[in-house]
mmCIF file of the C-alpha atoms, coordinates in Angstrom:
data_MODEL
# 
_entry.id   MODEL 
# 
loop_
_atom_site.group_PDB 
_atom_site.id 
_atom_site.type_symbol 
_atom_site.label_atom_id 
_atom_site.label_alt_id 
_atom_site.label_comp_id 
_atom_site.label_asym_id 
_atom_site.label_entity_id 
_atom_site.label_seq_id 
_atom_site.pdbx_PDB_ins_code 
_atom_site.Cartn_x 
_atom_site.Cartn_y 
_atom_site.Cartn_z 
_atom_site.occupancy 
_atom_site.B_iso_or_equiv 
_atom_site.pdbx_formal_charge 
_atom_site.auth_seq_id 
_atom_site.auth_comp_id 
_atom_site.auth_asym_id 
_atom_site.auth_atom_id 
_atom_site.pdbx_PDB_model_num 
ATOM 1   C CA . MET A 1 1   ? 92.450 106.145 109.379 1.00 0.00 ? 1   MET A CA 1 
ATOM 2   C CA . LYS A 1 2   ? 90.603 103.989 106.698 1.00 0.00 ? 2   LYS A CA 1 
ATOM 3   C CA . LYS A 1 3   ? 87.382 102.906 107.438 1.00 0.00 ? 3   LYS A CA 1 
ATOM 4   C CA . GLU A 1 4   ? 87.136 98.721  107.518 1.00 0.00 ? 4   GLU A CA 1 
ATOM 5   C CA . ILE A 1 5   ? 85.102 97.822  104.558 1.00 0.00 ? 5   ILE A CA 1 
ATOM 6   C CA . ILE A 1 6   ? 84.789 94.037  104.913 1.00 0.00 ? 6   ILE A CA 1 
ATOM 7   C CA . LYS A 1 7   ? 83.615 92.587  108.147 1.00 0.00 ? 7   LYS A CA 1 
ATOM 8   C CA . VAL A 1 8   ? 85.276 89.561  109.661 1.00 0.00 ? 8   VAL A CA 1 
ATOM 9   C CA . HIS A 1 9   ? 81.968 87.814  110.315 1.00 0.00 ? 9   HIS A CA 1 
ATOM 10  C CA . GLN A 1 10  ? 80.980 88.319  106.506 1.00 0.00 ? 10  GLN A CA 1 
ATOM 11  C CA . ASP A 1 11  ? 80.196 84.998  104.607 1.00 0.00 ? 11  ASP A CA 1 
ATOM 12  C CA . GLN A 1 12  ? 80.510 84.878  100.766 1.00 0.00 ? 12  GLN A CA 1 
ATOM 13  C CA . ASP A 1 13  ? 76.786 85.893  100.132 1.00 0.00 ? 13  ASP A CA 1 
ATOM 14  C CA . ASP A 1 14  ? 77.374 88.922  101.959 1.00 0.00 ? 14  ASP A CA 1 
ATOM 15  C CA . LEU A 1 15  ? 80.437 89.782  100.270 1.00 0.00 ? 15  LEU A CA 1 
ATOM 16  C CA . GLN A 1 16  ? 78.789 89.513  97.057  1.00 0.00 ? 16  GLN A CA 1 
ATOM 17  C CA . LYS A 1 17  ? 75.936 91.459  97.901  1.00 0.00 ? 17  LYS A CA 1 
ATOM 18  C CA . PHE A 1 18  ? 78.585 94.188  99.120  1.00 0.00 ? 18  PHE A CA 1 
ATOM 19  C CA . PHE A 1 19  ? 80.479 94.258  95.979  1.00 0.00 ? 19  PHE A CA 1 
ATOM 20  C CA . ILE A 1 20  ? 77.357 94.728  93.635  1.00 0.00 ? 20  ILE A CA 1 
ATOM 21  C CA . ASN A 1 21  ? 76.007 97.078  95.700  1.00 0.00 ? 21  ASN A CA 1 
ATOM 22  C CA . ARG A 1 22  ? 79.461 98.646  95.373  1.00 0.00 ? 22  ARG A CA 1 
ATOM 23  C CA . ASP A 1 23  ? 79.318 98.612  91.595  1.00 0.00 ? 23  ASP A CA 1 
ATOM 24  C CA . VAL A 1 24  ? 75.980 100.070 91.491  1.00 0.00 ? 24  VAL A CA 1 
ATOM 25  C CA . ASP A 1 25  ? 77.151 103.221 93.576  1.00 0.00 ? 25  ASP A CA 1 
ATOM 26  C CA . ARG A 1 26  ? 79.885 103.768 91.453  1.00 0.00 ? 26  ARG A CA 1 
ATOM 27  C CA . TRP A 1 27  ? 77.815 103.403 88.300  1.00 0.00 ? 27  TRP A CA 1 
ATOM 28  C CA . ASN A 1 28  ? 75.306 105.846 89.522  1.00 0.00 ? 28  ASN A CA 1 
ATOM 29  C CA . ASP A 1 29  ? 78.594 108.158 90.190  1.00 0.00 ? 29  ASP A CA 1 
ATOM 30  C CA . GLU A 1 30  ? 79.950 107.455 86.666  1.00 0.00 ? 30  GLU A CA 1 
ATOM 31  C CA . VAL A 1 31  ? 76.610 108.296 84.801  1.00 0.00 ? 31  VAL A CA 1 
ATOM 32  C CA . ALA A 1 32  ? 76.032 111.514 86.967  1.00 0.00 ? 32  ALA A CA 1 
ATOM 33  C CA . ILE A 1 33  ? 79.617 112.537 86.156  1.00 0.00 ? 33  ILE A CA 1 
ATOM 34  C CA . ILE A 1 34  ? 78.828 111.682 82.269  1.00 0.00 ? 34  ILE A CA 1 
ATOM 35  C CA . GLU A 1 35  ? 75.732 113.843 82.407  1.00 0.00 ? 35  GLU A CA 1 
ATOM 36  C CA . GLU A 1 36  ? 77.887 116.807 83.786  1.00 0.00 ? 36  GLU A CA 1 
ATOM 37  C CA . GLU A 1 37  ? 80.497 116.518 81.609  1.00 0.00 ? 37  GLU A CA 1 
ATOM 38  C CA . ILE A 1 38  ? 78.271 116.342 78.353  1.00 0.00 ? 38  ILE A CA 1 
ATOM 39  C CA . VAL A 1 39  ? 76.532 119.598 79.599  1.00 0.00 ? 39  VAL A CA 1 
ATOM 40  C CA . LEU A 1 40  ? 80.077 121.255 80.050  1.00 0.00 ? 40  LEU A CA 1 
ATOM 41  C CA . PHE A 1 41  ? 81.224 119.936 76.614  1.00 0.00 ? 41  PHE A CA 1 
ATOM 42  C CA . SER A 1 42  ? 77.885 121.269 74.829  1.00 0.00 ? 42  SER A CA 1 
ATOM 43  C CA . ASN A 1 43  ? 78.426 124.627 76.515  1.00 0.00 ? 43  ASN A CA 1 
ATOM 44  C CA . LEU A 1 44  ? 82.100 124.782 74.934  1.00 0.00 ? 44  LEU A CA 1 
ATOM 45  C CA . LEU A 1 45  ? 81.184 123.554 71.733  1.00 0.00 ? 45  LEU A CA 1 
ATOM 46  C CA . GLY A 1 46  ? 77.907 124.606 70.865  1.00 0.00 ? 46  GLY A CA 1 
ATOM 47  C CA . ILE A 1 47  ? 78.961 128.201 70.146  1.00 0.00 ? 47  ILE A CA 1 
ATOM 48  C CA . LYS A 1 48  ? 81.064 126.828 67.383  1.00 0.00 ? 48  LYS A CA 1 
ATOM 49  C CA . ASN A 1 49  ? 79.257 126.473 63.769  1.00 0.00 ? 49  ASN A CA 1 
ATOM 50  C CA . ASP A 1 50  ? 81.420 123.885 61.677  1.00 0.00 ? 50  ASP A CA 1 
ATOM 51  C CA . LYS A 1 51  ? 80.555 120.383 60.589  1.00 0.00 ? 51  LYS A CA 1 
ATOM 52  C CA . LEU A 1 52  ? 83.080 118.884 62.973  1.00 0.00 ? 52  LEU A CA 1 
ATOM 53  C CA . TYR A 1 53  ? 81.385 120.930 65.765  1.00 0.00 ? 53  TYR A CA 1 
ATOM 54  C CA . SER A 1 54  ? 78.156 119.610 64.462  1.00 0.00 ? 54  SER A CA 1 
ATOM 55  C CA . ASN A 1 55  ? 79.139 115.939 64.567  1.00 0.00 ? 55  ASN A CA 1 
ATOM 56  C CA . ILE A 1 56  ? 80.372 116.256 67.773  1.00 0.00 ? 56  ILE A CA 1 
ATOM 57  C CA . MET A 1 57  ? 77.582 117.548 69.345  1.00 0.00 ? 57  MET A CA 1 
ATOM 58  C CA . GLU A 1 58  ? 75.204 115.105 67.474  1.00 0.00 ? 58  GLU A CA 1 
ATOM 59  C CA . ARG A 1 59  ? 77.398 112.197 69.239  1.00 0.00 ? 59  ARG A CA 1 
ATOM 60  C CA . MET A 1 60  ? 77.240 114.211 72.364  1.00 0.00 ? 60  MET A CA 1 
ATOM 61  C CA . ASN A 1 61  ? 73.448 113.988 72.105  1.00 0.00 ? 61  ASN A CA 1 
ATOM 62  C CA . GLU A 1 62  ? 73.673 110.548 71.230  1.00 0.00 ? 62  GLU A CA 1 
ATOM 63  C CA . PHE A 1 63  ? 75.494 109.789 74.219  1.00 0.00 ? 63  PHE A CA 1 
ATOM 64  C CA . LYS A 1 64  ? 73.249 112.212 76.433  1.00 0.00 ? 64  LYS A CA 1 
ATOM 65  C CA . LEU A 1 65  ? 70.384 109.605 75.662  1.00 0.00 ? 65  LEU A CA 1 
ATOM 66  C CA . TYR A 1 66  ? 72.441 106.576 76.108  1.00 0.00 ? 66  TYR A CA 1 
ATOM 67  C CA . ASN A 1 67  ? 73.255 107.729 79.484  1.00 0.00 ? 67  ASN A CA 1 
ATOM 68  C CA . LEU A 1 68  ? 70.036 108.829 80.395  1.00 0.00 ? 68  LEU A CA 1 
ATOM 69  C CA . ALA A 1 69  ? 68.537 104.992 79.265  1.00 0.00 ? 69  ALA A CA 1 
ATOM 70  C CA . PHE A 1 70  ? 71.372 103.762 81.882  1.00 0.00 ? 70  PHE A CA 1 
ATOM 71  C CA . GLN A 1 71  ? 70.164 105.921 84.472  1.00 0.00 ? 71  GLN A CA 1 
ATOM 72  C CA . GLU A 1 72  ? 66.714 104.630 84.173  1.00 0.00 ? 72  GLU A CA 1 
ATOM 73  C CA . GLU A 1 73  ? 68.204 101.000 83.910  1.00 0.00 ? 73  GLU A CA 1 
ATOM 74  C CA . LEU A 1 74  ? 70.400 101.956 87.284  1.00 0.00 ? 74  LEU A CA 1 
ATOM 75  C CA . ILE A 1 75  ? 67.123 102.926 89.158  1.00 0.00 ? 75  ILE A CA 1 
ATOM 76  C CA . ALA A 1 76  ? 65.218 99.997  88.075  1.00 0.00 ? 76  ALA A CA 1 
ATOM 77  C CA . TYR A 1 77  ? 68.459 97.480  88.633  1.00 0.00 ? 77  TYR A CA 1 
ATOM 78  C CA . ASP A 1 78  ? 68.850 98.930  92.219  1.00 0.00 ? 78  ASP A CA 1 
ATOM 79  C CA . ARG A 1 79  ? 65.106 98.265  92.813  1.00 0.00 ? 79  ARG A CA 1 
ATOM 80  C CA . LYS A 1 80  ? 65.595 94.524  91.425  1.00 0.00 ? 80  LYS A CA 1 
ATOM 81  C CA . LEU A 1 81  ? 68.668 94.426  93.902  1.00 0.00 ? 81  LEU A CA 1 
ATOM 82  C CA . GLU A 1 82  ? 65.996 94.430  96.910  1.00 0.00 ? 82  GLU A CA 1 
ATOM 83  C CA . VAL A 1 83  ? 64.989 90.926  95.682  1.00 0.00 ? 83  VAL A CA 1 
ATOM 84  C CA . LEU A 1 84  ? 68.613 89.539  96.183  1.00 0.00 ? 84  LEU A CA 1 
ATOM 85  C CA . LYS A 1 85  ? 68.629 90.336  99.801  1.00 0.00 ? 85  LYS A CA 1 
ATOM 86  C CA . GLU A 1 86  ? 65.554 88.041  99.960  1.00 0.00 ? 86  GLU A CA 1 
ATOM 87  C CA . CYS A 1 87  ? 67.267 85.159  98.024  1.00 0.00 ? 87  CYS A CA 1 
ATOM 88  C CA . GLU A 1 88  ? 66.998 82.051  100.023 1.00 0.00 ? 88  GLU A CA 1 
ATOM 89  C CA . ASP A 1 89  ? 68.582 79.347  97.509  1.00 0.00 ? 89  ASP A CA 1 
ATOM 90  C CA . LEU A 1 90  ? 71.511 79.152  95.313  1.00 0.00 ? 90  LEU A CA 1 
ATOM 91  C CA . GLN A 1 91  ? 69.110 79.245  91.958  1.00 0.00 ? 91  GLN A CA 1 
ATOM 92  C CA . CYS A 1 92  ? 67.995 82.627  92.894  1.00 0.00 ? 92  CYS A CA 1 
ATOM 93  C CA . GLU A 1 93  ? 71.483 83.732  93.753  1.00 0.00 ? 93  GLU A CA 1 
ATOM 94  C CA . THR A 1 94  ? 72.969 82.629  90.619  1.00 0.00 ? 94  THR A CA 1 
ATOM 95  C CA . PHE A 1 95  ? 70.362 84.255  88.712  1.00 0.00 ? 95  PHE A CA 1 
ATOM 96  C CA . PHE A 1 96  ? 71.348 87.705  90.128  1.00 0.00 ? 96  PHE A CA 1 
ATOM 97  C CA . LEU A 1 97  ? 74.992 87.365  89.785  1.00 0.00 ? 97  LEU A CA 1 
ATOM 98  C CA . ASN A 1 98  ? 74.876 86.303  86.169  1.00 0.00 ? 98  ASN A CA 1 
ATOM 99  C CA . SER A 1 99  ? 72.180 89.260  85.814  1.00 0.00 ? 99  SER A CA 1 
ATOM 100 C CA . HIS A 1 100 ? 74.939 91.372  87.656  1.00 0.00 ? 100 HIS A CA 1 
ATOM 101 C CA . ASN A 1 101 ? 77.519 90.195  85.154  1.00 0.00 ? 101 ASN A CA 1 
ATOM 102 C CA . GLU A 1 102 ? 75.521 90.687  81.970  1.00 0.00 ? 102 GLU A CA 1 
ATOM 103 C CA . PHE A 1 103 ? 74.249 94.246  83.328  1.00 0.00 ? 103 PHE A CA 1 
ATOM 104 C CA . LYS A 1 104 ? 78.079 95.086  84.169  1.00 0.00 ? 104 LYS A CA 1 
ATOM 105 C CA . GLU A 1 105 ? 79.423 94.222  80.945  1.00 0.00 ? 105 GLU A CA 1 
ATOM 106 C CA . LYS A 1 106 ? 76.761 96.365  79.161  1.00 0.00 ? 106 LYS A CA 1 
ATOM 107 C CA . ILE A 1 107 ? 77.284 99.524  81.336  1.00 0.00 ? 107 ILE A CA 1 
ATOM 108 C CA . GLU A 1 108 ? 81.109 98.974  81.165  1.00 0.00 ? 108 GLU A CA 1 
ATOM 109 C CA . ALA A 1 109 ? 80.879 99.256  77.430  1.00 0.00 ? 109 ALA A CA 1 
ATOM 110 C CA . HIS A 1 110 ? 79.027 102.406 77.601  1.00 0.00 ? 110 HIS A CA 1 
ATOM 111 C CA . PHE A 1 111 ? 81.477 103.981 79.589  1.00 0.00 ? 111 PHE A CA 1 
ATOM 112 C CA . TYR A 1 112 ? 84.457 102.526 77.548  1.00 0.00 ? 112 TYR A CA 1 
ATOM 113 C CA . GLN A 1 113 ? 82.677 104.168 74.250  1.00 0.00 ? 113 GLN A CA 1 
ATOM 114 C CA . TYR A 1 114 ? 82.242 107.267 76.165  1.00 0.00 ? 114 TYR A CA 1 
ATOM 115 C CA . ARG A 1 115 ? 85.778 107.820 77.356  1.00 0.00 ? 115 ARG A CA 1 
ATOM 116 C CA . ASN A 1 116 ? 86.989 106.938 73.827  1.00 0.00 ? 116 ASN A CA 1 
ATOM 117 C CA . PHE A 1 117 ? 84.544 109.797 72.590  1.00 0.00 ? 117 PHE A CA 1 
ATOM 118 C CA . LYS A 1 118 ? 85.711 112.154 75.496  1.00 0.00 ? 118 LYS A CA 1 
ATOM 119 C CA . LYS A 1 119 ? 89.273 111.651 73.998  1.00 0.00 ? 119 LYS A CA 1 
ATOM 120 C CA . THR A 1 120 ? 88.009 112.827 70.942  1.00 0.00 ? 120 THR A CA 1 
ATOM 121 C CA . VAL A 1 121 ? 86.200 115.981 72.248  1.00 0.00 ? 121 VAL A CA 1 
ATOM 122 C CA . PHE A 1 122 ? 89.512 116.835 74.270  1.00 0.00 ? 122 PHE A CA 1 
ATOM 123 C CA . SER A 1 123 ? 91.619 116.865 71.251  1.00 0.00 ? 123 SER A CA 1 
ATOM 124 C CA . VAL A 1 124 ? 89.261 118.927 69.513  1.00 0.00 ? 124 VAL A CA 1 
ATOM 125 C CA . ILE A 1 125 ? 89.071 121.375 72.279  1.00 0.00 ? 125 ILE A CA 1 
ATOM 126 C CA . ASN A 1 126 ? 92.602 121.592 72.566  1.00 0.00 ? 126 ASN A CA 1 
ATOM 127 C CA . ASN A 1 127 ? 93.186 122.138 68.686  1.00 0.00 ? 127 ASN A CA 1 
ATOM 128 C CA . LYS A 1 128 ? 90.974 125.450 68.916  1.00 0.00 ? 128 LYS A CA 1 
# 
Protein backbone atom coordinates (compact mmCIF):
# COMPACT_ATOMS: atom_id res chain seq x y z
CA MET A 1 0.00 0.00 0.00
CA LYS A 2 1.37 3.37 -1.03
CA LYS A 3 1.87 5.89 1.74
CA GLU A 4 0.13 9.22 1.26
CA ILE A 5 2.85 11.81 0.80
CA ILE A 6 0.88 15.03 0.62
CA LYS A 7 -1.66 15.63 3.35
CA VAL A 8 -5.02 17.23 2.64
CA HIS A 9 -4.46 19.95 5.24
CA GLN A 10 -1.13 21.16 3.82
CA ASP A 11 -1.05 24.67 2.42
CA GLN A 12 1.10 26.03 -0.41
CA ASP A 13 4.00 26.90 1.93
CA ASP A 14 4.02 23.40 3.43
CA LEU A 15 4.03 21.88 -0.04
CA GLN A 16 6.94 24.05 -1.19
CA LYS A 17 8.96 23.07 1.87
CA PHE A 18 8.05 19.41 1.32
CA PHE A 19 9.25 19.48 -2.30
CA ILE A 20 12.44 21.35 -1.39
CA ASN A 21 13.26 18.77 1.29
CA ARG A 22 12.49 15.96 -1.14
CA ASP A 23 14.89 17.50 -3.69
CA VAL A 24 17.65 17.73 -1.08
CA ASP A 25 17.13 14.08 -0.04
CA ARG A 26 17.27 12.97 -3.67
CA TRP A 27 20.42 15.04 -4.32
CA ASN A 28 22.13 13.56 -1.28
CA ASP A 29 21.35 10.08 -2.57
CA GLU A 30 22.62 10.97 -6.03
CA VAL A 31 25.97 12.39 -4.86
CA ALA A 32 26.45 9.31 -2.65
CA ILE A 33 25.84 7.01 -5.63
CA ILE A 34 28.23 9.03 -7.80
CA GLU A 35 30.91 8.64 -5.15
CA GLU A 36 30.41 4.85 -5.11
CA GLU A 37 30.39 4.65 -8.91
CA ILE A 38 33.63 6.59 -9.16
CA VAL A 39 35.30 4.12 -6.79
CA LEU A 40 33.95 1.22 -8.87
CA PHE A 41 35.05 2.76 -12.18
CA SER A 42 38.46 3.61 -10.74
CA ASN A 43 38.91 0.00 -9.66
CA LEU A 44 37.82 -1.29 -13.07
CA LEU A 45 39.90 1.11 -15.14
CA GLY A 46 42.79 1.93 -12.83
CA ILE A 47 44.79 -1.14 -13.73
CA LYS A 48 45.08 -0.19 -17.40
CA ASN A 49 48.05 1.88 -18.46
CA ASP A 50 47.33 3.66 -21.71
CA LYS A 51 46.47 7.22 -22.72
CA LEU A 52 42.68 6.68 -23.06
CA TYR A 53 42.43 5.17 -19.60
CA SER A 54 44.63 7.83 -18.03
CA ASN A 55 42.47 10.59 -19.57
CA ILE A 56 39.33 8.96 -18.21
CA MET A 57 40.94 8.50 -14.81
CA GLU A 58 41.92 12.17 -14.79
CA ARG A 59 38.36 13.23 -15.59
CA MET A 60 37.08 10.79 -12.98
CA ASN A 61 39.27 12.44 -10.37
CA GLU A 62 37.85 15.82 -11.41
CA PHE A 63 34.30 14.51 -10.99
CA LYS A 64 35.28 13.08 -7.63
CA LEU A 65 36.39 16.54 -6.49
CA TYR A 66 33.30 18.25 -7.94
CA ASN A 67 31.08 15.69 -6.30
CA LEU A 68 32.80 16.16 -2.95
CA ALA A 69 32.26 19.91 -3.27
CA PHE A 70 28.55 19.30 -3.93
CA GLN A 71 28.33 17.02 -0.89
CA GLU A 72 29.72 19.84 1.23
CA GLU A 73 27.40 22.39 -0.41
CA LEU A 74 24.43 20.12 0.27
CA ILE A 75 25.32 19.91 3.94
CA ALA A 76 25.53 23.70 4.13
CA TYR A 77 22.34 24.07 2.07
CA ASP A 78 20.47 21.65 4.33
CA ARG A 79 21.49 23.75 7.35
CA LYS A 80 20.35 26.88 5.54
CA LEU A 81 16.93 25.28 5.01
CA GLU A 82 16.41 25.31 8.77
CA VAL A 83 15.96 29.07 8.43
CA LEU A 84 13.25 28.47 5.82
CA LYS A 85 11.18 26.75 8.49
CA GLU A 86 11.21 30.02 10.42
CA CYS A 87 10.24 32.23 7.47
CA GLU A 88 7.25 34.34 8.32
CA ASP A 89 7.06 36.69 5.35
CA LEU A 90 6.88 36.50 1.59
CA GLN A 91 10.27 38.17 1.06
CA CYS A 92 12.03 35.48 3.11
CA GLU A 93 10.24 32.65 1.31
CA THR A 94 10.93 34.21 -2.08
CA PHE A 95 14.62 34.42 -1.24
CA PHE A 96 14.72 30.70 -0.38
CA LEU A 97 12.72 29.67 -3.43
CA ASN A 98 15.07 31.62 -5.70
CA SER A 99 18.06 30.19 -3.84
CA HIS A 100 16.65 26.70 -4.25
CA ASN A 101 16.11 27.15 -7.98
CA GLU A 102 19.67 28.43 -8.47
CA PHE A 103 21.13 25.52 -6.51
CA LYS A 104 18.87 23.08 -8.35
CA GLU A 105 20.11 24.27 -11.73
CA LYS A 106 23.72 24.03 -10.58
CA ILE A 107 23.49 20.52 -9.12
CA GLU A 108 21.33 19.19 -11.96
CA ALA A 109 23.99 20.43 -14.41
CA HIS A 110 26.58 18.46 -12.40
CA PHE A 111 24.42 15.33 -12.60
CA TYR A 112 23.90 15.84 -16.35
CA GLN A 113 27.64 16.22 -16.97
CA TYR A 114 28.37 13.16 -14.87
CA ARG A 115 25.77 11.06 -16.73
CA ASN A 116 27.39 12.02 -20.04
CA PHE A 117 30.82 11.16 -18.67
CA LYS A 118 29.45 7.84 -17.40
CA LYS A 119 28.35 6.98 -20.95
CA THR A 120 31.98 7.42 -22.02
CA VAL A 121 33.15 5.17 -19.19
CA PHE A 122 30.60 2.52 -20.16
CA SER A 123 31.69 2.57 -23.78
CA VAL A 124 35.34 2.16 -22.76
CA ILE A 125 34.49 -0.71 -20.41
CA ASN A 126 32.35 -2.39 -23.08
CA ASN A 127 35.12 -2.13 -25.69
CA LYS A 128 37.79 -3.84 -23.57
